[in-house]
Tab-separated table of C-alpha atoms in Angstrom:
chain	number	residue	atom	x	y	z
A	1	UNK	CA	-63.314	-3.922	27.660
A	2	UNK	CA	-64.416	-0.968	25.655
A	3	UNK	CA	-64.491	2.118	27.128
A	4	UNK	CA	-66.196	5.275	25.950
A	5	UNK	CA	-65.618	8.581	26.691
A	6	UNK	CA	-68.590	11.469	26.420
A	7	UNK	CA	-67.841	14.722	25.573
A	8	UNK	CA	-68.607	17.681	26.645
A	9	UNK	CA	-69.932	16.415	30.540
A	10	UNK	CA	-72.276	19.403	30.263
A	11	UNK	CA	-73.866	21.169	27.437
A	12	UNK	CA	-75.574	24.754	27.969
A	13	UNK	CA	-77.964	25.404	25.155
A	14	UNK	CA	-80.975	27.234	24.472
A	15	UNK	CA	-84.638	26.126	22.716
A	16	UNK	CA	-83.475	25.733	19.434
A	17	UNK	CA	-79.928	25.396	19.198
A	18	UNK	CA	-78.089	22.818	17.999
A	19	UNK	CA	-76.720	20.106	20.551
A	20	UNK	CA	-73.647	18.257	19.162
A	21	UNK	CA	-72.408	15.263	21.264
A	22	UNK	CA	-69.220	13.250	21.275
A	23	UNK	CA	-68.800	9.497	22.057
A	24	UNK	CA	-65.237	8.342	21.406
A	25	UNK	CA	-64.334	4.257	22.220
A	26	UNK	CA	-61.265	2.967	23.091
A	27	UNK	CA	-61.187	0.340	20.382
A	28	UNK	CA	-63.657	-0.067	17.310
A	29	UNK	CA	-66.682	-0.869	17.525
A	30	UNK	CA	-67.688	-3.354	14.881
A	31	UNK	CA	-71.154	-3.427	12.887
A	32	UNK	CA	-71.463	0.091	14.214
A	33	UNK	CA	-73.162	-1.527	17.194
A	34	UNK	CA	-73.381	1.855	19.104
A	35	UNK	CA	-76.700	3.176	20.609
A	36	UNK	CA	-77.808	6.494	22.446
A	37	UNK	CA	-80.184	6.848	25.044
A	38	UNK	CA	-81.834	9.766	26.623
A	39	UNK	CA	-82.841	9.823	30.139
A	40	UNK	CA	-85.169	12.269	32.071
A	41	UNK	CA	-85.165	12.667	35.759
A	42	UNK	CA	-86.873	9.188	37.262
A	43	UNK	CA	-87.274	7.771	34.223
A	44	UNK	CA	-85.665	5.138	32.721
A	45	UNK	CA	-83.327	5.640	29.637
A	46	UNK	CA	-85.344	5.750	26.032
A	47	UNK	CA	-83.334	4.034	23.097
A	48	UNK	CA	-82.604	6.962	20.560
A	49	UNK	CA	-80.287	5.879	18.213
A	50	UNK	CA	-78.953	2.137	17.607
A	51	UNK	CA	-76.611	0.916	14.902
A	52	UNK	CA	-74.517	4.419	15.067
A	53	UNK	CA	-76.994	6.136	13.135
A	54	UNK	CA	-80.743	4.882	12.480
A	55	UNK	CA	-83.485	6.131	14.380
A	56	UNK	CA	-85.636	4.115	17.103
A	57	UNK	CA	-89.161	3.882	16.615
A	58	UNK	CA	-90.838	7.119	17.335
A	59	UNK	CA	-87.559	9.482	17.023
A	60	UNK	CA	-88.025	12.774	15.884
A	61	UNK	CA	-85.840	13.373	13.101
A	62	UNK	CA	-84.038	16.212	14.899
A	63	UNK	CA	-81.821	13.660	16.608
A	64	UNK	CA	-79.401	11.879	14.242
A	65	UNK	CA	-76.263	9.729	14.663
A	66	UNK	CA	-73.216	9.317	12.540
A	67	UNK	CA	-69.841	7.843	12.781
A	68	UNK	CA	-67.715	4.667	12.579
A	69	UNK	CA	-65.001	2.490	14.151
A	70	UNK	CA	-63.757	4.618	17.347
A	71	UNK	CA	-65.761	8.311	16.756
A	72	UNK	CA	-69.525	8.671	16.909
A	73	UNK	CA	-71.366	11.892	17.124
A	74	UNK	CA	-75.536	12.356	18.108
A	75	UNK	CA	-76.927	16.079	16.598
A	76	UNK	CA	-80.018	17.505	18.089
A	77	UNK	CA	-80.746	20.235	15.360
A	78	UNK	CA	-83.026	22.207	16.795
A	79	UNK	CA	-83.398	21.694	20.842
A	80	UNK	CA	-86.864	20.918	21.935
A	81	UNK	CA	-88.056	21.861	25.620
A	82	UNK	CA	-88.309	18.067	26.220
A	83	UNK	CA	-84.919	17.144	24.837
A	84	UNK	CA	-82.783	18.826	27.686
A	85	UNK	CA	-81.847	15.517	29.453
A	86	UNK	CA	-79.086	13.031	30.195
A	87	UNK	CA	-77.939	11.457	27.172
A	88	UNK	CA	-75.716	7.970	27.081
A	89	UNK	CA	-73.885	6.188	24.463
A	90	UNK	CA	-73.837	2.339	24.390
A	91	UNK	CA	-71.665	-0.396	22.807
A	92	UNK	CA	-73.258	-3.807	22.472
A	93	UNK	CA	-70.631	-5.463	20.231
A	94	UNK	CA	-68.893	-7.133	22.804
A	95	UNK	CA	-69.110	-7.577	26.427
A	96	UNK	CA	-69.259	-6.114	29.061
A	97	UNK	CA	-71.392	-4.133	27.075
A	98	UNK	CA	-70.608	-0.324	27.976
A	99	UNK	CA	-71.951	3.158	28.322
A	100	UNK	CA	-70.625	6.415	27.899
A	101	UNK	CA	-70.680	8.617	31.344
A	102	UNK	CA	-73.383	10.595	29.919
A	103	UNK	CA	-73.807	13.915	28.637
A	104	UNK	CA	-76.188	16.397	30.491
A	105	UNK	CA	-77.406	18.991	28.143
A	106	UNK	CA	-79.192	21.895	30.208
A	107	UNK	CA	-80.833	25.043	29.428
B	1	UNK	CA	-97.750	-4.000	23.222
B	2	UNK	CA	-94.074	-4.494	24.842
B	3	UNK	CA	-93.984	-4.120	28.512
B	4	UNK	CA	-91.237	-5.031	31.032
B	5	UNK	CA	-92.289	-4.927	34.884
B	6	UNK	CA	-90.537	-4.831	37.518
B	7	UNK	CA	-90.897	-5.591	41.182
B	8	UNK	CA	-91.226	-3.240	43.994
B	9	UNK	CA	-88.300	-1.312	45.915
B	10	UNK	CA	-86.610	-3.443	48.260
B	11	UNK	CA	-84.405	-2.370	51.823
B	12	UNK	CA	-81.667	-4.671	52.501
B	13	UNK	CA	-78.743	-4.761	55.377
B	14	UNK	CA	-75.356	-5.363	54.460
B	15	UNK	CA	-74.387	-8.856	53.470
B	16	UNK	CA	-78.047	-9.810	52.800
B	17	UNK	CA	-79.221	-10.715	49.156
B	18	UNK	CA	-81.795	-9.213	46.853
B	19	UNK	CA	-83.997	-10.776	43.726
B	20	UNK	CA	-85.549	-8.482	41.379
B	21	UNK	CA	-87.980	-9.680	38.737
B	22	UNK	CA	-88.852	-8.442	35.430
B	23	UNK	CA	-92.055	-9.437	33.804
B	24	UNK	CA	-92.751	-9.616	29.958
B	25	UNK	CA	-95.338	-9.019	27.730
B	26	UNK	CA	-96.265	-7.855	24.346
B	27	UNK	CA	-93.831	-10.313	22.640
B	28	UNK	CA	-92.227	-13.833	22.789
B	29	UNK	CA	-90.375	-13.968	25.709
B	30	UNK	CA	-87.627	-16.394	24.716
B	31	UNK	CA	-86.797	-14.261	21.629
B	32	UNK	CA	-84.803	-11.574	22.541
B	33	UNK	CA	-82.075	-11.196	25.725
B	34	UNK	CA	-82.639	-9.746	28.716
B	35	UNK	CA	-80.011	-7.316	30.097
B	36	UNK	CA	-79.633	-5.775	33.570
B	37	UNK	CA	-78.192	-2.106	34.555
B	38	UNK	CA	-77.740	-0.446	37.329
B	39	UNK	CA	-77.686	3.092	38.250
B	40	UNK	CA	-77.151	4.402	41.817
B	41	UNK	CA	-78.553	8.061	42.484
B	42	UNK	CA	-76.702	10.762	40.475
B	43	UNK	CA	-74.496	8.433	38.854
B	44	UNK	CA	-74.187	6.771	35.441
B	45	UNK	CA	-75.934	3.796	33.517
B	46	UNK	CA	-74.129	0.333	34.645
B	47	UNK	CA	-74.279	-2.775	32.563
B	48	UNK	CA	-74.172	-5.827	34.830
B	49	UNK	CA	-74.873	-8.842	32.202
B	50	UNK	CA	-77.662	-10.368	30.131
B	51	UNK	CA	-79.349	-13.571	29.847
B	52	UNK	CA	-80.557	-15.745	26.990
B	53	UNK	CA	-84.705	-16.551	28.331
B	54	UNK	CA	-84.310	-19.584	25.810
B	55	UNK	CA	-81.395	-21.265	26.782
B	56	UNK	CA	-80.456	-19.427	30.422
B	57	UNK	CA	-77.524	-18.746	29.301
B	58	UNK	CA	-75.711	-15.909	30.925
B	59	UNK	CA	-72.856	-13.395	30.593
B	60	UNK	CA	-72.076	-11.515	33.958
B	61	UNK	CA	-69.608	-7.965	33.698
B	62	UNK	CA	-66.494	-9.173	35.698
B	63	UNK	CA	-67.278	-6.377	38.538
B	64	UNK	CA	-70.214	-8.964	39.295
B	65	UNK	CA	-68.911	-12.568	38.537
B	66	UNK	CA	-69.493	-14.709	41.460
B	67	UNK	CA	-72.445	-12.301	43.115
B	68	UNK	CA	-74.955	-12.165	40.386
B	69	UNK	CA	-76.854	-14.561	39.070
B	70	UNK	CA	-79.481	-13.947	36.021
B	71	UNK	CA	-82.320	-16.747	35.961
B	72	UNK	CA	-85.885	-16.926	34.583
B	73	UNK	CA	-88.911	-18.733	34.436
B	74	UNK	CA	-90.417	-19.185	30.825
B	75	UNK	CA	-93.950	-19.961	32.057
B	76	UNK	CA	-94.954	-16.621	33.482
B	77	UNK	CA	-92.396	-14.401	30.860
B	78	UNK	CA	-90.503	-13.562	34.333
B	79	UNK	CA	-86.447	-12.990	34.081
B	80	UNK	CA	-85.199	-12.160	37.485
B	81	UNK	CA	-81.654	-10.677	38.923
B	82	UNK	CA	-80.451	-11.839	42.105
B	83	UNK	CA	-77.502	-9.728	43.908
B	84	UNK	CA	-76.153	-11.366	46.799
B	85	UNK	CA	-73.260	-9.920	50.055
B	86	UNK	CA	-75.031	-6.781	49.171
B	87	UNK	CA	-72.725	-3.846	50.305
B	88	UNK	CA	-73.970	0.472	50.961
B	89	UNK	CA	-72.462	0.709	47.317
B	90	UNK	CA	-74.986	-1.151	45.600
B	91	UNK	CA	-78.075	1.010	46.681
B	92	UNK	CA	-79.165	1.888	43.270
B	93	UNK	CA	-81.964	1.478	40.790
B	94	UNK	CA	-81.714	-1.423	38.927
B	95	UNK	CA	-83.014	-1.968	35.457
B	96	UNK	CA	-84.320	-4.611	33.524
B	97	UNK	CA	-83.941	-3.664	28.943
B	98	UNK	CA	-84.367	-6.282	26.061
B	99	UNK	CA	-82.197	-6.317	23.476
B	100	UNK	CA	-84.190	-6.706	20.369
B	101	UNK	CA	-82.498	-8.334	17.471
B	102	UNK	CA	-84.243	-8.835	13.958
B	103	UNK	CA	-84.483	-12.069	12.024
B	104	UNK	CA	-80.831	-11.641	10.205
B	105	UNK	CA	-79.289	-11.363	14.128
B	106	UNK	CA	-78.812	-7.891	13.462
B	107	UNK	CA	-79.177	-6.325	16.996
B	108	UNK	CA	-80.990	-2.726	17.301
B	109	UNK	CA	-79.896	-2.546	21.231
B	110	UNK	CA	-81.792	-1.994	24.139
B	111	UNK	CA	-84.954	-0.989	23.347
B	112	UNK	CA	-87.537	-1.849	26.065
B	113	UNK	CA	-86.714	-1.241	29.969
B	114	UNK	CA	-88.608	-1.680	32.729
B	115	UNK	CA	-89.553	1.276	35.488
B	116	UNK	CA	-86.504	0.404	37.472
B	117	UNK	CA	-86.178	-0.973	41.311
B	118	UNK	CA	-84.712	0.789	43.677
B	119	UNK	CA	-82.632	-1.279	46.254
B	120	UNK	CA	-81.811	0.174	49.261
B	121	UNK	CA	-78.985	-1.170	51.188
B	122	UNK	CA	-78.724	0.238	55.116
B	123	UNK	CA	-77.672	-1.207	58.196
């Protein structure tokens, strides 16, 4: 099983910042088949980024993903009102197919 | 457009079972998998398998193997998720997400969910 690890577990930024966060597996992950997700309170999660580092339909391009093999990073350049959430990272290479413990980034 | 739907909350006691459906629309069903995750309050995003509409094939998480089963019914675009010996520690929300793959199998993860269930299990 592939674990990942989020870091930081809690982010305290303000409008407009940038928002750096961490997603490190425990083995590679192949294809780059890593996603982030953002969920809001009651809401289910909303596919951000998928294959490491392209955007979902109807991303702002604030958020962007990078990385490879066992390190993968999501940037939020300049924090919106809207983007202080939970945010996950997924791996869908193999099963079970894993997620991150989630980052909270909070004003 | 793309719309998963799920059924209403549910209150179960201990050692009963529960059946959640998911219903499609927007696309072809049988195209893309249908995944399950659970999330109990103030907790993290759990994957607990996915199923193949086309074929029924399924693919449980260990943590779930003999409890779970995935199933669906192609004429009504339904996929449903059937817990059973239901325990306090699975009162969560559960989630129904597709996993959309393009035409080269190149998969762009889960990009639909439903608006979750929330099963509540109480004596």
């Amino acid at each position: 099983e592939i674990v990942l690890t989020q870091s930081p577990g809690t982010l305290s930024l303000s409008p407009g910042e940038r928002a750096t966060l961490s997603c490190r597996a425990s083995q590679s992950i192949s294809s780059n088949y890593l996603a982030w997700y953002q969920q809001k309170p009651g809401q289910a999660p909303r596919l951000l980024i998928y294959g490491a580092s392209s955007r979902a339909t109807g991303i702002p391009d604030r958020f962007s993903g990078r990385g490879s093999g066992t390190d993968f990073t999501l940037t939020i350049s300049k924090l919106e009102p809207e983007d202080f959430a939970v945010y996950y990272c997924q791996q869908y290479v193999s099963s079970p197919r894993t997620f991150g413990q989630g980052t909270k980034v909070e004003i | 457009q793309v719309q998963l739907v799920q059924s209403g909350a549910e209150v179960k006691k201990p050692g009963a079972s529960v059946k959640v459906s998911c219903k499609a629309s927007g696309y072809t069903f049988t195209s893309y998998d249908i995944n399950w995750v659970r999330q109990a309050t103030g907790q993290g995003l759990e994957w607990m398998g996915w199923m193949n509409p086309n074929s029924g094939n399924t693919d449980y998480a260990q943590k779930f193997q003999g409890r779970v089963t995935m199933t669906r019914s192609t004429s009504i675009s339904t996929a449903y998720m059937e817990l059973g010996s239901l325990r306090s520690e699975d009162t969560a929300v559960y989630y129904c997400a597709r996993r959309y793959y393009d035409s080269s199998g190149y998969s762009y993860g889960f990009d639909y969910w439903g608006q979750g269930t929330l099963v509540t299990v109480s004596s």
